[in-house]
Tab-separated table of C-alpha atoms in Angstrom:
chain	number	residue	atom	x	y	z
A	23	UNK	CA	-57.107	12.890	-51.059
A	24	UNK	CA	-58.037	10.237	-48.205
A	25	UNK	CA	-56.310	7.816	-50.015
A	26	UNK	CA	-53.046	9.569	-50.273
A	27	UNK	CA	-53.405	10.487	-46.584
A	28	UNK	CA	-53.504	7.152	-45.393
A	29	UNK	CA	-50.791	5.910	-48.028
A	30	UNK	CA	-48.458	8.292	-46.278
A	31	UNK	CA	-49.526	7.340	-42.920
A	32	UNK	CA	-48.069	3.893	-44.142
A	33	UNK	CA	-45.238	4.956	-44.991
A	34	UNK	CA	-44.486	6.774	-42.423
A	35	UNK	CA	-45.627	3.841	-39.807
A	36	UNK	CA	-43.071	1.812	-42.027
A	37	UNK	CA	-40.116	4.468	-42.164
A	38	UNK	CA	-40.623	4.680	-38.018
A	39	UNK	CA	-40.523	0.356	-37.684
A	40	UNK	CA	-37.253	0.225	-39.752
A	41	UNK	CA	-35.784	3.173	-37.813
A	42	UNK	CA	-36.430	1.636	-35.049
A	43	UNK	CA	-35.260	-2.187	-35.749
A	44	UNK	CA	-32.026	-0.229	-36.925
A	45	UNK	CA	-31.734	1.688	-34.089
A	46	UNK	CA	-32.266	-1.648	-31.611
A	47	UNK	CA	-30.682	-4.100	-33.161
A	48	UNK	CA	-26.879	-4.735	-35.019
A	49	UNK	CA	-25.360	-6.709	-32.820
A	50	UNK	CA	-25.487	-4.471	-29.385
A	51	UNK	CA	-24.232	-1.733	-31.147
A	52	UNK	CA	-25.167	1.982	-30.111
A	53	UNK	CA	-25.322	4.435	-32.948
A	54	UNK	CA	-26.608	7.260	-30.732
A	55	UNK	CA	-24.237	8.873	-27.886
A	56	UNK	CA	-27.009	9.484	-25.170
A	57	UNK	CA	-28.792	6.972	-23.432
A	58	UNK	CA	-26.715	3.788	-24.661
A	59	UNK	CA	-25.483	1.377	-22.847
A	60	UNK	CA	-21.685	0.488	-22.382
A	61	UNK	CA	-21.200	-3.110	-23.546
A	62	UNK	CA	-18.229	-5.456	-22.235
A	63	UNK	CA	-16.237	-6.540	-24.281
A	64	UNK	CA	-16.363	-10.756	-24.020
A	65	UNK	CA	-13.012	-11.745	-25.004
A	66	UNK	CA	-11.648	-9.235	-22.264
A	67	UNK	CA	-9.833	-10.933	-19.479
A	68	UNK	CA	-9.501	-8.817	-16.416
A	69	UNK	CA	-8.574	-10.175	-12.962
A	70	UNK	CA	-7.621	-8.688	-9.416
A	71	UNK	CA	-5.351	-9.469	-7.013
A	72	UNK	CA	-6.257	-8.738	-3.514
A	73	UNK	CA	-2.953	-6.977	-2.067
A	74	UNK	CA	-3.692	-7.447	1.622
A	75	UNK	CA	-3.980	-11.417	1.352
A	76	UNK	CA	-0.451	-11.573	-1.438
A	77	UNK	CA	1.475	-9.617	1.515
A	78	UNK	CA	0.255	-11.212	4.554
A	79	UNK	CA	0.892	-14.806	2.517
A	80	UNK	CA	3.547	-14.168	0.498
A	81	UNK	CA	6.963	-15.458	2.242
A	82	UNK	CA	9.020	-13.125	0.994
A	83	UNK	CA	6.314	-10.335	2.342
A	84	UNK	CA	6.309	-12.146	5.982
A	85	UNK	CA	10.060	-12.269	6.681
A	86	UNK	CA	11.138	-8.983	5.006
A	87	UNK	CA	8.613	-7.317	7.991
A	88	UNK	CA	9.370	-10.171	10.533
A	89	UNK	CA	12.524	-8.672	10.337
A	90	UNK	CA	12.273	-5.139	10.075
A	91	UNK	CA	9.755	-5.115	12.866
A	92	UNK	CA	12.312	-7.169	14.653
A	93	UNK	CA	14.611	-4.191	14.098
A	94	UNK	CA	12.834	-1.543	14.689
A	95	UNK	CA	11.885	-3.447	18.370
A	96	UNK	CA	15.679	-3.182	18.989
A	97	UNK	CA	16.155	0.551	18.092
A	98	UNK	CA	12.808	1.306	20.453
A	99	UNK	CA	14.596	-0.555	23.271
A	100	UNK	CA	18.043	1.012	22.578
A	101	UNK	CA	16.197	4.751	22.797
A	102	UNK	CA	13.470	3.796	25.879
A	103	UNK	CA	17.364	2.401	27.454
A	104	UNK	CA	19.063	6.062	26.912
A	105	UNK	CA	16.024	7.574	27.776
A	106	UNK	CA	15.660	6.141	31.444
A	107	UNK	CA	19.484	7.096	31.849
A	108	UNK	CA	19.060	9.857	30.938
A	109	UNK	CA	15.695	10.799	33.300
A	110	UNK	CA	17.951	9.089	36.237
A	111	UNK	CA	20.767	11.821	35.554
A	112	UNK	CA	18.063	14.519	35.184
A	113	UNK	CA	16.288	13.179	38.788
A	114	UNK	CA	20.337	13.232	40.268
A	115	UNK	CA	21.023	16.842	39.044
A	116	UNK	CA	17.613	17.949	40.277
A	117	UNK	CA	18.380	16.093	44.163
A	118	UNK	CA	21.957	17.765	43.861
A	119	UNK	CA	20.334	21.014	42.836
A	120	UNK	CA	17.736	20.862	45.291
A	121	UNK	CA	20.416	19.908	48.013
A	122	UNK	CA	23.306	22.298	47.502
A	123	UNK	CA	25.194	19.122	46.238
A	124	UNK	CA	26.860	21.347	43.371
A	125	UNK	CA	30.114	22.980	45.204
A	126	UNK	CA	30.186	26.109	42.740
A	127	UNK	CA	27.258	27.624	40.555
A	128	UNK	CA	29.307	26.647	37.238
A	129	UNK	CA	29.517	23.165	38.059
A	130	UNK	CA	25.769	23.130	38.501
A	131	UNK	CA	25.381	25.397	34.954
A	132	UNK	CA	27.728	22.689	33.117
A	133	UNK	CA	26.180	19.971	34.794
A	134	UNK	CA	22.922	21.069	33.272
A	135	UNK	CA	24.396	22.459	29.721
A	136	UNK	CA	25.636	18.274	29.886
A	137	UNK	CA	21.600	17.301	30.546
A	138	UNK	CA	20.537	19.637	27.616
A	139	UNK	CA	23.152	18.381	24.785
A	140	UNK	CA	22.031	14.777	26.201
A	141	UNK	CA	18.556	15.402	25.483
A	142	UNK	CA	19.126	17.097	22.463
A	143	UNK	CA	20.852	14.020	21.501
A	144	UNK	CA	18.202	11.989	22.107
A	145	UNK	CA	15.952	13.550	19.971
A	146	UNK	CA	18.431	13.525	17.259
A	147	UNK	CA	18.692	10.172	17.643
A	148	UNK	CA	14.658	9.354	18.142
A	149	UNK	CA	14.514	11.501	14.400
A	150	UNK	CA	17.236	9.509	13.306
A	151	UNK	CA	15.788	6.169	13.580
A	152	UNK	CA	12.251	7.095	12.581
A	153	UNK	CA	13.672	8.422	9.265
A	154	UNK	CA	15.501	5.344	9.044
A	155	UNK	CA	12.790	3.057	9.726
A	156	UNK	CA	10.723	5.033	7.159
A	157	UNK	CA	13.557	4.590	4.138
A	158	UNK	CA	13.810	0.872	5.550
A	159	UNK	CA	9.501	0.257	5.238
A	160	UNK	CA	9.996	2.005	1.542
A	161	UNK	CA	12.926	0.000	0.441
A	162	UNK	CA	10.689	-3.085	1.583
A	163	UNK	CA	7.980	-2.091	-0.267
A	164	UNK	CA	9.796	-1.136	-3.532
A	165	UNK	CA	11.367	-4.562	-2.651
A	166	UNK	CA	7.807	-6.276	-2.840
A	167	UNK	CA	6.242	-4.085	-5.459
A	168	UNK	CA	9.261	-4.893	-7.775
A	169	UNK	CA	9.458	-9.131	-7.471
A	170	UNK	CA	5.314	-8.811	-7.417
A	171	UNK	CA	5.581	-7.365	-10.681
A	172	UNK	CA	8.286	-9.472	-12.361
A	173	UNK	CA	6.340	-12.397	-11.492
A	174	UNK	CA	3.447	-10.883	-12.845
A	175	UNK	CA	4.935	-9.606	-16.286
A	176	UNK	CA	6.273	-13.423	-16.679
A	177	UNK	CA	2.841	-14.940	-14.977
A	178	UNK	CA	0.639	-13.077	-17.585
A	179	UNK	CA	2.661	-14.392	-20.684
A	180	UNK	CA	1.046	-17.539	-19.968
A	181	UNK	CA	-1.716	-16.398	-18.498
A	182	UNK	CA	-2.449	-13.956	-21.461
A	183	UNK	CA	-4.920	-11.471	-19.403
A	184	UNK	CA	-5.323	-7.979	-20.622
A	185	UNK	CA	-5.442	-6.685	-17.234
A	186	UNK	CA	-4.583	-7.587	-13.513
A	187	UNK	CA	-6.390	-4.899	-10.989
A	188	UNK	CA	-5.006	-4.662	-7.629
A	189	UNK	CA	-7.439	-4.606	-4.741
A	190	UNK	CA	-7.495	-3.667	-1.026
A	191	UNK	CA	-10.083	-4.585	1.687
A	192	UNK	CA	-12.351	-1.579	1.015
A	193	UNK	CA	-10.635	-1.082	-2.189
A	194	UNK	CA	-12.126	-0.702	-6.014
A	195	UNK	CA	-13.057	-3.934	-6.642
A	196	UNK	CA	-16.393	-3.971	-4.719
A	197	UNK	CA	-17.797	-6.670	-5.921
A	198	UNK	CA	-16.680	-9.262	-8.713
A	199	UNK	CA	-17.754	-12.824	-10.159
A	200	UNK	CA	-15.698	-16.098	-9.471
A	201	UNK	CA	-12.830	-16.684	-11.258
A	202	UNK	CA	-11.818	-12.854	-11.382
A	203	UNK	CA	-9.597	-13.088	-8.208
A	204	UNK	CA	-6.208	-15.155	-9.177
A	205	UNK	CA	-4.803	-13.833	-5.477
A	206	UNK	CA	-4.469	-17.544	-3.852
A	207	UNK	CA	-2.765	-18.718	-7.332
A	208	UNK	CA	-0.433	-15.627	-7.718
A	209	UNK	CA	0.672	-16.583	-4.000
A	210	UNK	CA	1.221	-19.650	-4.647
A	211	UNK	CA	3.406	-19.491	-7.452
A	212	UNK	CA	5.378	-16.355	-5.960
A	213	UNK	CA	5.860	-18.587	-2.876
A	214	UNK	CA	6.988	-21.762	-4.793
A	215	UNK	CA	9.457	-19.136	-6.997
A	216	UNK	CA	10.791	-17.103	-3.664
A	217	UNK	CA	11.861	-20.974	-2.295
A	218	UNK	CA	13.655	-21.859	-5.111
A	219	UNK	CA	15.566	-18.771	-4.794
């Protein structure tokens, strides 16, 4: 009886070391669902491109937004000009109301109804030009977005990666090794393209 309790002590000892040389070993492979660890696949090629430094080196980037800031510098001096007219005219009709300057009461009621449809005009126009500039920053950045990822779609058939991340300062990518960021050579070659265009 002690003998066959030991025996199957053995066995057991033996059943529990092969279970567990199983269980640990096979080439980093998990059989179990809880407590594994995700491996990384070493063949995978994943690299990021950090979007703030492609758009503030990328020509194409620079002048697109050279210009539209250029433009949108124009519209704000065009609208701060009709606005100081109009505060003159406003400061004139006040002086002329304030002095009797008006010679009937419906001169002084259209010169005012005038003032109003001014201002309203103004703000038509102030609406106008900040929708505008909106559409104009979108079209830009559809603009970008679209020759970024052209160059990209042709890049990678060289390049063969299986995925390019994009990254922000503060973005996703946290933290990665050397040799994951292909930013400086994406610019590069998206300058050298944009010249030859």
């Amino acid at each position: 009886m002690k003998n066959l309790s030991i025996g199957l002590n053995v066995l057991l000892l033996i059943a529990v070391i092969v279970l567990y040389i199983l269980h640990f070993s096979g080439n980093g492979k998990s059989t179990g669902s809880q407590g594994s660890v995700a491996t990384v696949n070493a063949d995978a090629k994943i690299v990021y491109i950090n979007m703030d430094t492609l758009l503030n080196n990328y020509t194409q980037s620079r002048e697109l937004n050279e210009a539209f800031l250029k433009k949108l510098e124009a519209n704000r001096t065009e609208l701060n000009i009709k606005v100081k007219n109009f505060d003159r005219e406003a400061a004139e009709f006040r002086t002329k109301v304030e002095n009797g300057g008006f010679m009937t009461r419906e001169r002084a009621e259209q010169a005012q109804m005038d003032l109003m449809i001014k201002q309203q005009n103004l703000q038509k126009l102030q609406q106008e030009m900040t929708e505008n500039a909106q559409r104009e920053q979108m079209e830009i950045n559809r603009k970008l977005y679209d020759a970024i990822t052209n160059f990209l779609t042709e890049y990678n058939k060289e390049k063969g990666y299986q995925l390019i991340l994009s990254t922000t300062l503060g973005g996703n990518v946290l933290f990665a090794q050397q040799g994951f960021d292909i930013t400086n050579d994406v610019v590069n070659q998206l300058n050298e393209q944009y010249k030859k265009k």
